[in-house]
């Protein structure tokens, strides 16, 4: 690897920012492309302000890059392929494209023997007739593409409610899923290098409210060893299937002592932010290591961790900043309702103290939660 490697990143949000922050430790640099002049990446990496499909911007982006990656899965295939004509793009475009469509993603899970909620593509209200059995007692209808943080989703019960939801969500390009009464949400993050080397991070327990991740706990409390191993088996199947290079996240439901896959994210992931302080090598550094063809760093935990997302605005946390293992990450974003503007990680070998400090910080968070649906 030449000492002057430059990694190109599609997207300059907080994930791009944290990737760029991990680069100097490896002696490399990052360049991000993002249409917003005030993208969070702007003060930590070279920033091309441009549209992702604009050829002139892409030419400036690709000039002299070692390889390119993305911080978000909904990057256009056109932009990915244009850049791939010049430099390697990781993760593989096939994995990124599979994750852009919930039906293709779930079909991949099924093909690989990874359990997932029952589902059916929906392109009209009439399609609902064929899946009446999925509609009771409850089901969830989502847009196949471009949904995030619970947007573009409705929980429905029965055919009338489902028909209304289909119309509200645009009438086609939807997926119907059986509603899973999970006991909790988990995720696993893994990284695969270019020489078939795979490392797994601890399975994390994740708490969402209003469809938005609020809190991740690593390790997931009281997780049986068999489930940890099962989560590793499932994500390894995906990594092998795509000949994957980089970090992959798999969101899971725990239901009746079993795991079901909800969705995958072909990128660094919010439920892995704790790894910056809580693991020997962060997900961001390992993603860079993988895509640059370097050996991977250890994913072993340093200490139990809790990550709290800061939504809307960064609260005044000066009264708690000296608690053990406290780390504040400010993404330098303007405040806006429910926007992810930063996160806090607590990392502490004393688990009781970790939980107590987390509760104190949770009581200081600024967040408005307009949706009635608590998840
Ligand atoms: P998603 O955008 O697919 O990650 O969904 C957002 C959130 O909705 C998840 O984190 C779950 O809390 C919930 N959810 C998604 N799919 C289902 C399902 N099939 N059954 C129950 N809850 C779900």
Tab-separated table of C-alpha atoms and ligand atoms in Angstrom:
chain	number	residue	atom	x	y	z
A	1	UNK	CA	0.000	0.000	0.000
A	2	UNK	CA	1.518	3.362	-0.951
A	3	UNK	CA	1.965	5.698	2.019
A	4	UNK	CA	-0.164	8.368	0.392
A	5	UNK	CA	-3.367	6.314	0.048
A	6	UNK	CA	-6.541	8.337	-0.273
A	7	UNK	CA	-9.921	6.749	0.369
A	8	UNK	CA	-12.932	8.276	-1.346
A	9	UNK	CA	-16.208	8.287	0.570
A	10	UNK	CA	-19.652	8.755	-0.943
A	11	UNK	CA	-21.399	10.887	1.650
A	12	UNK	CA	-20.116	13.315	4.218
A	13	UNK	CA	-22.459	12.722	7.140
A	14	UNK	CA	-21.414	11.557	10.584
A	15	UNK	CA	-20.374	8.128	9.300
A	16	UNK	CA	-18.091	9.695	6.706
A	17	UNK	CA	-16.787	12.029	9.382
A	18	UNK	CA	-15.913	9.164	11.741
A	19	UNK	CA	-14.299	7.190	8.894
A	20	UNK	CA	-12.158	10.224	8.076
A	21	UNK	CA	-11.259	10.639	11.755
A	22	UNK	CA	-9.961	7.047	11.823
A	23	UNK	CA	-7.738	7.551	8.765
A	24	UNK	CA	-4.702	9.427	10.173
A	25	UNK	CA	-3.857	6.569	12.566
A	26	UNK	CA	-3.330	4.420	9.470
A	27	UNK	CA	-1.316	7.076	7.651
A	28	UNK	CA	-4.048	7.560	5.077
A	29	UNK	CA	-6.431	10.337	4.177
A	30	UNK	CA	-10.025	10.600	3.060
A	31	UNK	CA	-11.867	12.637	0.478
A	32	UNK	CA	-15.655	12.774	0.626
A	33	UNK	CA	-18.201	13.835	-1.933
A	34	UNK	CA	-21.413	15.324	-0.570
A	35	UNK	CA	-23.764	17.931	-2.041
A	36	UNK	CA	-23.998	19.865	1.215
A	37	UNK	CA	-21.323	22.533	1.792
A	38	UNK	CA	-21.834	22.119	5.543
A	39	UNK	CA	-21.570	18.312	5.633
A	40	UNK	CA	-20.111	17.022	8.952
A	41	UNK	CA	-17.081	15.657	7.085
A	42	UNK	CA	-16.048	19.136	5.915
A	43	UNK	CA	-13.712	19.986	8.790
A	44	UNK	CA	-11.950	16.604	8.957
A	45	UNK	CA	-11.342	15.631	5.302
A	46	UNK	CA	-11.088	17.001	1.809
A	47	UNK	CA	-14.649	17.658	0.715
A	48	UNK	CA	-15.917	17.782	-2.865
A	49	UNK	CA	-19.187	19.686	-2.817
A	50	UNK	CA	-21.132	18.111	-5.643
A	51	UNK	CA	-24.052	15.964	-6.690
A	52	UNK	CA	-23.353	12.219	-6.708
A	53	UNK	CA	-24.363	11.808	-10.344
A	54	UNK	CA	-22.595	14.900	-11.656
A	55	UNK	CA	-19.751	13.695	-13.899
A	56	UNK	CA	-17.497	16.712	-13.296
A	57	UNK	CA	-17.839	16.307	-9.509
A	58	UNK	CA	-17.195	12.573	-9.782
A	59	UNK	CA	-14.055	13.202	-11.856
A	60	UNK	CA	-12.721	15.550	-9.176
A	61	UNK	CA	-13.671	12.980	-6.535
A	62	UNK	CA	-11.965	10.024	-8.200
A	63	UNK	CA	-8.700	11.781	-9.135
A	64	UNK	CA	-5.811	9.997	-7.393
A	65	UNK	CA	-7.996	7.807	-5.146
A	66	UNK	CA	-6.731	4.427	-3.957
A	67	UNK	CA	-10.268	3.077	-3.580
A	68	UNK	CA	-13.774	4.293	-2.818
A	69	UNK	CA	-16.463	3.381	-0.328
A	70	UNK	CA	-19.825	4.678	0.816
A	71	UNK	CA	-21.294	5.806	4.107
A	72	UNK	CA	-24.882	5.212	2.955
A	73	UNK	CA	-26.487	2.377	1.021
A	74	UNK	CA	-28.817	4.507	-1.074
A	75	UNK	CA	-26.068	5.873	-3.268
A	76	UNK	CA	-27.043	5.582	-6.937
A	77	UNK	CA	-25.728	2.622	-8.900
A	78	UNK	CA	-24.815	5.035	-11.700
A	79	UNK	CA	-22.430	6.947	-9.430
A	80	UNK	CA	-20.963	3.724	-8.024
A	81	UNK	CA	-20.337	2.295	-11.489
A	82	UNK	CA	-18.872	5.516	-12.822
A	83	UNK	CA	-16.312	5.522	-10.004
A	84	UNK	CA	-15.740	1.747	-10.251
A	85	UNK	CA	-14.490	2.282	-13.810
A	86	UNK	CA	-11.440	4.021	-12.291
A	87	UNK	CA	-10.835	2.643	-8.807
A	88	UNK	CA	-11.990	-0.361	-6.771
A	89	UNK	CA	-15.250	0.248	-4.904
A	90	UNK	CA	-15.881	-1.512	-1.588
A	91	UNK	CA	-18.111	-3.062	-0.321
A	92	UNK	CA	-19.049	-4.859	-3.566
A	93	UNK	CA	-21.704	-3.038	-5.565
A	94	UNK	CA	-23.823	-6.237	-5.528
A	95	UNK	CA	-24.090	-6.009	-1.716
A	96	UNK	CA	-24.933	-2.307	-1.795
A	97	UNK	CA	-27.627	-2.880	-4.440
A	98	UNK	CA	-29.135	-5.835	-2.542
A	99	UNK	CA	-29.490	-3.666	0.554
A	100	UNK	CA	-31.283	-0.929	-1.413
A	101	UNK	CA	-34.359	-3.081	-1.962
A	102	UNK	CA	-35.976	-4.781	1.039
A	103	UNK	CA	-37.418	-7.563	-1.137
A	104	UNK	CA	-34.066	-8.430	-2.762
A	105	UNK	CA	-32.432	-8.230	0.669
A	106	UNK	CA	-34.958	-10.607	2.239
A	107	UNK	CA	-34.772	-12.984	-0.758
A	108	UNK	CA	-31.004	-13.105	-0.150
A	109	UNK	CA	-31.597	-13.999	3.514
A	110	UNK	CA	-33.976	-16.782	2.480
A	111	UNK	CA	-31.575	-18.142	-0.149
A	112	UNK	CA	-28.800	-18.276	2.439
A	113	UNK	CA	-30.975	-19.962	5.072
A	114	UNK	CA	-31.088	-16.918	7.350
A	115	UNK	CA	-34.514	-16.734	9.046
A	116	UNK	CA	-36.430	-13.507	8.370
A	117	UNK	CA	-40.064	-12.457	8.903
A	118	UNK	CA	-42.479	-13.726	6.270
A	119	UNK	CA	-42.847	-11.157	3.519
A	120	UNK	CA	-44.474	-10.409	0.182
A	121	UNK	CA	-43.886	-7.686	-2.415
A	122	UNK	CA	-46.888	-5.382	-2.800
A	123	UNK	CA	-47.524	-3.397	-5.975
A	124	UNK	CA	-51.224	-2.715	-5.613
A	125	UNK	CA	-54.046	-2.906	-3.086
A	126	UNK	CA	-55.178	-6.067	-4.932
A	127	UNK	CA	-51.888	-7.784	-4.034
A	128	UNK	CA	-52.974	-7.678	-0.387
A	129	UNK	CA	-55.709	-10.229	-1.097
A	130	UNK	CA	-53.075	-12.906	-1.735
A	131	UNK	CA	-51.459	-12.343	1.657
A	132	UNK	CA	-54.430	-12.111	3.982
A	133	UNK	CA	-52.809	-14.641	6.309
A	134	UNK	CA	-49.905	-12.246	6.921
A	135	UNK	CA	-52.266	-9.425	7.888
A	136	UNK	CA	-53.532	-10.735	11.167
A	137	UNK	CA	-53.141	-10.009	13.919
A	138	UNK	CA	-50.655	-7.383	12.714
A	139	UNK	CA	-48.315	-6.726	9.826
A	140	UNK	CA	-45.946	-4.008	8.796
A	141	UNK	CA	-45.913	-2.349	5.384
A	142	UNK	CA	-42.732	-0.611	4.277
A	143	UNK	CA	-41.457	1.040	1.156
A	144	UNK	CA	-39.010	-1.319	-0.568
A	145	UNK	CA	-36.535	1.499	-1.116
A	146	UNK	CA	-35.308	4.585	0.681
A	147	UNK	CA	-36.863	3.989	4.101
A	148	UNK	CA	-34.740	4.858	7.105
A	149	UNK	CA	-35.239	5.584	10.794
A	150	UNK	CA	-38.740	4.081	10.591
A	151	UNK	CA	-39.821	6.402	7.750
A	152	UNK	CA	-42.085	4.942	5.048
A	153	UNK	CA	-43.586	2.300	7.332
A	154	UNK	CA	-47.006	1.534	8.777
A	155	UNK	CA	-48.095	-1.118	11.261
A	156	UNK	CA	-51.473	-2.426	10.122
A	157	UNK	CA	-54.101	-4.875	11.224
A	158	UNK	CA	-56.560	-6.353	8.722
A	159	UNK	CA	-57.197	-5.672	5.073
A	160	UNK	CA	-58.839	-2.227	5.399
A	161	UNK	CA	-56.004	-0.696	7.341
A	162	UNK	CA	-53.506	-2.354	5.051
A	163	UNK	CA	-55.249	-0.985	1.939
A	164	UNK	CA	-55.156	2.524	3.368
A	165	UNK	CA	-51.461	2.161	4.207
A	166	UNK	CA	-50.670	0.906	0.706
A	167	UNK	CA	-52.345	3.979	-0.774
A	168	UNK	CA	-50.646	6.350	1.664
A	169	UNK	CA	-47.258	4.827	0.868
A	170	UNK	CA	-47.635	5.338	-2.886
A	171	UNK	CA	-49.548	2.225	-4.018
A	172	UNK	CA	-46.592	0.195	-5.297
A	173	UNK	CA	-42.950	-0.633	-4.620
A	174	UNK	CA	-43.855	-1.870	-1.124
A	175	UNK	CA	-43.202	-4.893	1.059
A	176	UNK	CA	-45.581	-6.499	3.521
A	177	UNK	CA	-43.951	-8.224	6.493
A	178	UNK	CA	-45.474	-10.247	9.255
A	179	UNK	CA	-45.188	-8.318	12.526
A	180	UNK	CA	-42.669	-10.008	14.797
A	181	UNK	CA	-43.259	-9.854	18.537
A	182	UNK	CA	-39.576	-9.793	19.299
A	183	UNK	CA	-38.250	-9.682	22.829
A	184	UNK	CA	-35.465	-7.330	21.777
A	185	UNK	CA	-33.476	-5.982	18.850
A	186	UNK	CA	-29.858	-6.981	18.365
A	187	UNK	CA	-27.205	-6.371	15.764
A	188	UNK	CA	-23.910	-7.838	14.780
A	189	UNK	CA	-21.156	-6.066	12.932
A	190	UNK	CA	-18.417	-7.944	11.116
A	191	UNK	CA	-15.523	-6.997	8.909
A	192	UNK	CA	-14.003	-9.019	6.060
A	193	UNK	CA	-10.608	-8.191	4.618
A	194	UNK	CA	-9.260	-8.799	1.151
A	195	UNK	CA	-7.523	-12.016	2.175
A	196	UNK	CA	-10.596	-13.808	3.462
A	197	UNK	CA	-9.976	-12.664	7.021
A	198	UNK	CA	-13.209	-12.134	8.992
A	199	UNK	CA	-13.634	-10.553	12.433
A	200	UNK	CA	-16.796	-10.135	14.458
A	201	UNK	CA	-17.706	-7.516	17.019
A	202	UNK	CA	-19.809	-8.396	20.049
A	203	UNK	CA	-23.529	-8.685	19.441
A	204	UNK	CA	-25.136	-5.437	20.610
A	205	UNK	CA	-28.614	-4.843	22.069
A	206	UNK	CA	-30.365	-1.865	20.511
A	207	UNK	CA	-33.271	0.208	21.767
A	208	UNK	CA	-35.329	2.190	19.288
A	209	UNK	CA	-38.086	4.653	19.940
A	210	UNK	CA	-40.191	6.182	17.194
A	211	UNK	CA	-38.181	4.092	14.702
A	212	UNK	CA	-34.912	5.796	15.676
A	213	UNK	CA	-32.017	4.134	17.471
A	214	UNK	CA	-31.647	5.630	20.954
A	215	UNK	CA	-29.278	3.311	22.747
A	216	UNK	CA	-26.903	0.412	22.088
A	217	UNK	CA	-25.547	-1.868	24.796
A	218	UNK	CA	-22.438	-3.967	24.168
A	219	UNK	CA	-22.307	-6.791	24.959
A	220	UNK	CA	-26.031	-7.496	24.691
A	221	UNK	CA	-26.945	-8.448	28.285
A	222	UNK	CA	-27.588	-12.130	29.002
A	223	UNK	CA	-27.145	-13.276	25.438
A	224	UNK	CA	-26.658	-17.050	25.322
A	225	UNK	CA	-23.414	-18.143	23.639
A	226	UNK	CA	-25.399	-20.108	21.041
A	227	UNK	CA	-27.139	-16.937	19.863
A	228	UNK	CA	-23.833	-15.067	19.634
A	229	UNK	CA	-22.539	-17.945	17.493
A	230	UNK	CA	-25.707	-18.009	15.379
A	231	UNK	CA	-25.434	-14.269	14.703
A	232	UNK	CA	-21.835	-14.820	13.565
A	233	UNK	CA	-22.902	-17.690	11.299
A	234	UNK	CA	-25.611	-15.573	9.655
A	235	UNK	CA	-23.414	-12.587	8.957
A	236	UNK	CA	-20.577	-14.839	7.748
A	237	UNK	CA	-22.964	-16.342	5.172
A	238	UNK	CA	-23.655	-12.854	3.837
A	239	UNK	CA	-19.969	-11.919	3.793
A	240	UNK	CA	-19.103	-15.054	1.834
A	241	UNK	CA	-22.071	-14.736	-0.515
A	242	UNK	CA	-21.048	-11.248	-1.617
A	243	UNK	CA	-17.252	-11.892	-1.460
A	244	UNK	CA	-17.559	-8.914	0.804
A	245	UNK	CA	-14.798	-6.474	1.703
A	246	UNK	CA	-15.344	-3.989	4.548
A	247	UNK	CA	-17.746	-3.635	7.469
A	248	UNK	CA	-21.223	-5.159	7.271
A	249	UNK	CA	-23.978	-4.766	9.869
A	250	UNK	CA	-26.882	-7.163	10.344
A	251	UNK	CA	-29.922	-6.096	12.365
A	252	UNK	CA	-31.663	-8.946	14.129
A	253	UNK	CA	-34.763	-9.652	16.178
A	254	UNK	CA	-34.574	-12.023	19.126
A	255	UNK	CA	-37.816	-13.923	19.211
A	256	UNK	CA	-38.550	-17.029	21.294
A	257	UNK	CA	-34.864	-17.614	21.856
A	258	UNK	CA	-34.118	-17.541	18.101
A	259	UNK	CA	-32.727	-14.895	15.767
A	260	UNK	CA	-34.392	-13.428	12.684
A	261	UNK	CA	-32.738	-11.002	10.294
A	262	UNK	CA	-34.463	-7.658	9.826
A	263	UNK	CA	-32.042	-5.890	7.518
A	264	UNK	CA	-28.407	-5.510	6.618
A	265	UNK	CA	-26.358	-2.356	6.124
A	266	UNK	CA	-23.299	-2.555	3.861
A	267	UNK	CA	-21.397	0.073	5.796
A	268	UNK	CA	-20.296	1.226	9.198
A	269	UNK	CA	-23.339	1.366	11.446
A	270	UNK	CA	-24.820	3.407	14.261
A	271	UNK	CA	-24.980	0.306	16.477
A	272	UNK	CA	-21.190	0.037	16.160
A	273	UNK	CA	-20.287	3.529	17.344
A	274	UNK	CA	-19.388	2.098	20.763
A	275	UNK	CA	-16.417	0.357	19.103
A	276	UNK	CA	-14.479	3.669	18.929
A	277	UNK	CA	-13.809	3.498	22.664
A	278	UNK	CA	-15.163	0.054	23.516
A	279	UNK	CA	-13.199	-2.201	21.147
A	280	UNK	CA	-9.491	-2.619	20.462
A	281	UNK	CA	-10.050	-1.469	16.881
A	282	UNK	CA	-13.082	0.586	15.886
A	283	UNK	CA	-15.465	-0.374	13.087
A	284	UNK	CA	-14.252	2.732	11.236
A	285	UNK	CA	-10.581	1.776	11.367
A	286	UNK	CA	-11.324	-1.821	10.433
A	287	UNK	CA	-13.427	-0.745	7.460
A	288	UNK	CA	-10.502	1.348	6.192
A	289	UNK	CA	-8.059	-1.491	6.882
A	290	UNK	CA	-10.226	-3.931	4.910
A	291	UNK	CA	-10.776	-1.756	1.854
A	292	UNK	CA	-7.071	-0.809	1.728
A	293	UNK	CA	-6.020	-4.476	1.761
A	294	UNK	CA	-4.457	-4.244	5.231
A	295	UNK	CA	-4.757	-6.906	7.921
A	296	UNK	CA	-7.676	-6.322	10.292
A	297	UNK	CA	-7.306	-5.056	13.843
A	298	UNK	CA	-8.579	-6.896	16.904
A	299	UNK	CA	-12.320	-6.558	17.507
A	300	UNK	CA	-12.034	-7.625	21.150
A	301	UNK	CA	-13.950	-5.439	23.617
A	302	UNK	CA	-11.988	-3.187	25.975
A	303	UNK	CA	-14.890	-2.910	28.421
A	304	UNK	CA	-18.701	-3.050	28.453
A	305	UNK	CA	-20.126	-0.023	26.651
A	306	UNK	CA	-23.338	1.914	26.253
A	307	UNK	CA	-23.873	4.296	23.353
A	308	UNK	CA	-26.562	6.964	23.516
A	309	UNK	CA	-27.598	8.870	20.410
A	310	UNK	CA	-27.975	12.603	20.863
A	311	UNK	CA	-31.025	13.737	18.938
A	312	UNK	CA	-32.226	17.224	18.063
A	313	UNK	CA	-29.402	19.169	19.807
A	314	UNK	CA	-26.288	18.498	21.857
A	315	UNK	CA	-27.318	18.801	25.522
A	316	UNK	CA	-25.167	20.373	28.201
A	317	UNK	CA	-23.290	17.342	29.526
A	318	UNK	CA	-20.588	19.268	31.412
A	319	UNK	CA	-21.875	17.923	34.747
A	320	UNK	CA	-21.255	14.311	33.678
A	321	UNK	CA	-18.208	14.633	31.433
A	322	UNK	CA	-15.904	13.362	34.189
A	323	UNK	CA	-17.797	10.081	34.673
A	324	UNK	CA	-15.581	7.044	33.958
A	325	UNK	CA	-15.267	6.188	30.277
A	326	UNK	CA	-17.348	9.136	29.053
A	327	UNK	CA	-16.781	10.218	25.432
A	328	UNK	CA	-18.848	12.814	23.584
A	329	UNK	CA	-18.955	12.875	19.773
A	330	UNK	CA	-20.385	16.056	18.280
A	331	UNK	CA	-21.115	15.696	14.560
A	332	UNK	CA	-21.178	19.499	14.122
A	333	UNK	CA	-24.651	19.440	12.642
A	334	UNK	CA	-27.272	22.151	12.965
A	335	UNK	CA	-30.012	21.309	15.448
A	336	UNK	CA	-33.252	19.957	14.006
A	337	UNK	CA	-36.055	17.878	15.511
A	338	UNK	CA	-34.937	14.274	15.999
A	339	UNK	CA	-31.822	14.721	13.861
A	340	UNK	CA	-28.850	12.638	15.024
A	341	UNK	CA	-26.409	15.373	16.015
A	342	UNK	CA	-23.972	13.368	18.120
A	343	UNK	CA	-23.551	10.449	20.459
A	344	UNK	CA	-22.094	9.636	23.842
A	345	UNK	CA	-20.289	6.439	24.667
A	346	UNK	CA	-19.748	5.205	28.191
A	347	UNK	CA	-17.207	2.455	28.530
A	348	UNK	CA	-16.645	0.990	31.974
A	349	UNK	CA	-15.533	-2.342	33.480
A	350	UNK	CA	-17.898	-1.681	36.395
A	351	UNK	CA	-21.215	-2.628	34.783
A	352	UNK	CA	-23.383	-1.312	37.603
A	353	UNK	CA	-21.707	2.069	37.451
A	354	UNK	CA	-21.972	1.987	33.648
A	355	UNK	CA	-25.744	1.529	33.849
A	356	UNK	CA	-26.141	4.184	36.541
A	357	UNK	CA	-24.157	6.731	34.578
A	358	UNK	CA	-26.122	5.910	31.453
A	359	UNK	CA	-29.394	6.605	33.317
A	360	UNK	CA	-28.070	9.952	34.520
A	361	UNK	CA	-27.109	10.949	30.983
A	362	UNK	CA	-30.407	9.719	29.557
A	363	UNK	CA	-32.194	12.083	31.943
A	364	UNK	CA	-30.246	15.003	30.448
A	365	UNK	CA	-30.980	14.256	26.787
A	366	UNK	CA	-32.806	16.815	24.678
A	367	UNK	CA	-35.244	14.965	22.550
A	368	UNK	CA	-38.724	15.368	21.365
A	369	UNK	CA	-40.550	12.182	20.480
A	370	UNK	CA	-43.643	13.040	18.481
A	371	UNK	CA	-44.586	9.541	17.319
A	372	UNK	CA	-46.910	7.634	19.638
A	373	UNK	CA	-45.475	4.288	18.510
A	374	UNK	CA	-42.841	3.184	20.988
A	375	UNK	CA	-40.470	0.515	19.733
B	1	LIG	P1	-36.410	-1.077	9.629
B	1	LIG	O1	-36.445	0.205	8.885
B	1	LIG	O2	-36.768	-2.264	8.797
B	1	LIG	O3	-35.122	-1.295	10.378
B	1	LIG	O4	-37.517	-0.964	10.760
B	1	LIG	C1	-37.453	0.010	11.775
B	1	LIG	C2	-37.933	-0.588	13.085
B	1	LIG	O5	-39.274	-1.088	12.923
B	1	LIG	C3	-37.131	-1.796	13.536
B	1	LIG	O6	-35.984	-1.379	14.237
B	1	LIG	C4	-38.144	-2.507	14.401
B	1	LIG	O7	-38.243	-1.877	15.667
B	1	LIG	C5	-39.442	-2.287	13.683
B	1	LIG	N1	-39.752	-3.381	12.749
B	1	LIG	C6	-39.297	-3.513	11.485
B	1	LIG	N2	-39.745	-4.640	10.920
B	1	LIG	C7	-40.531	-5.248	11.835
B	1	LIG	C8	-41.302	-6.465	11.842
B	1	LIG	N3	-41.378	-7.270	10.769
B	1	LIG	N4	-41.967	-6.771	12.974
B	1	LIG	C9	-41.928	-5.959	14.054
B	1	LIG	N5	-41.238	-4.793	14.109
B	1	LIG	C10	-40.530	-4.439	13.017
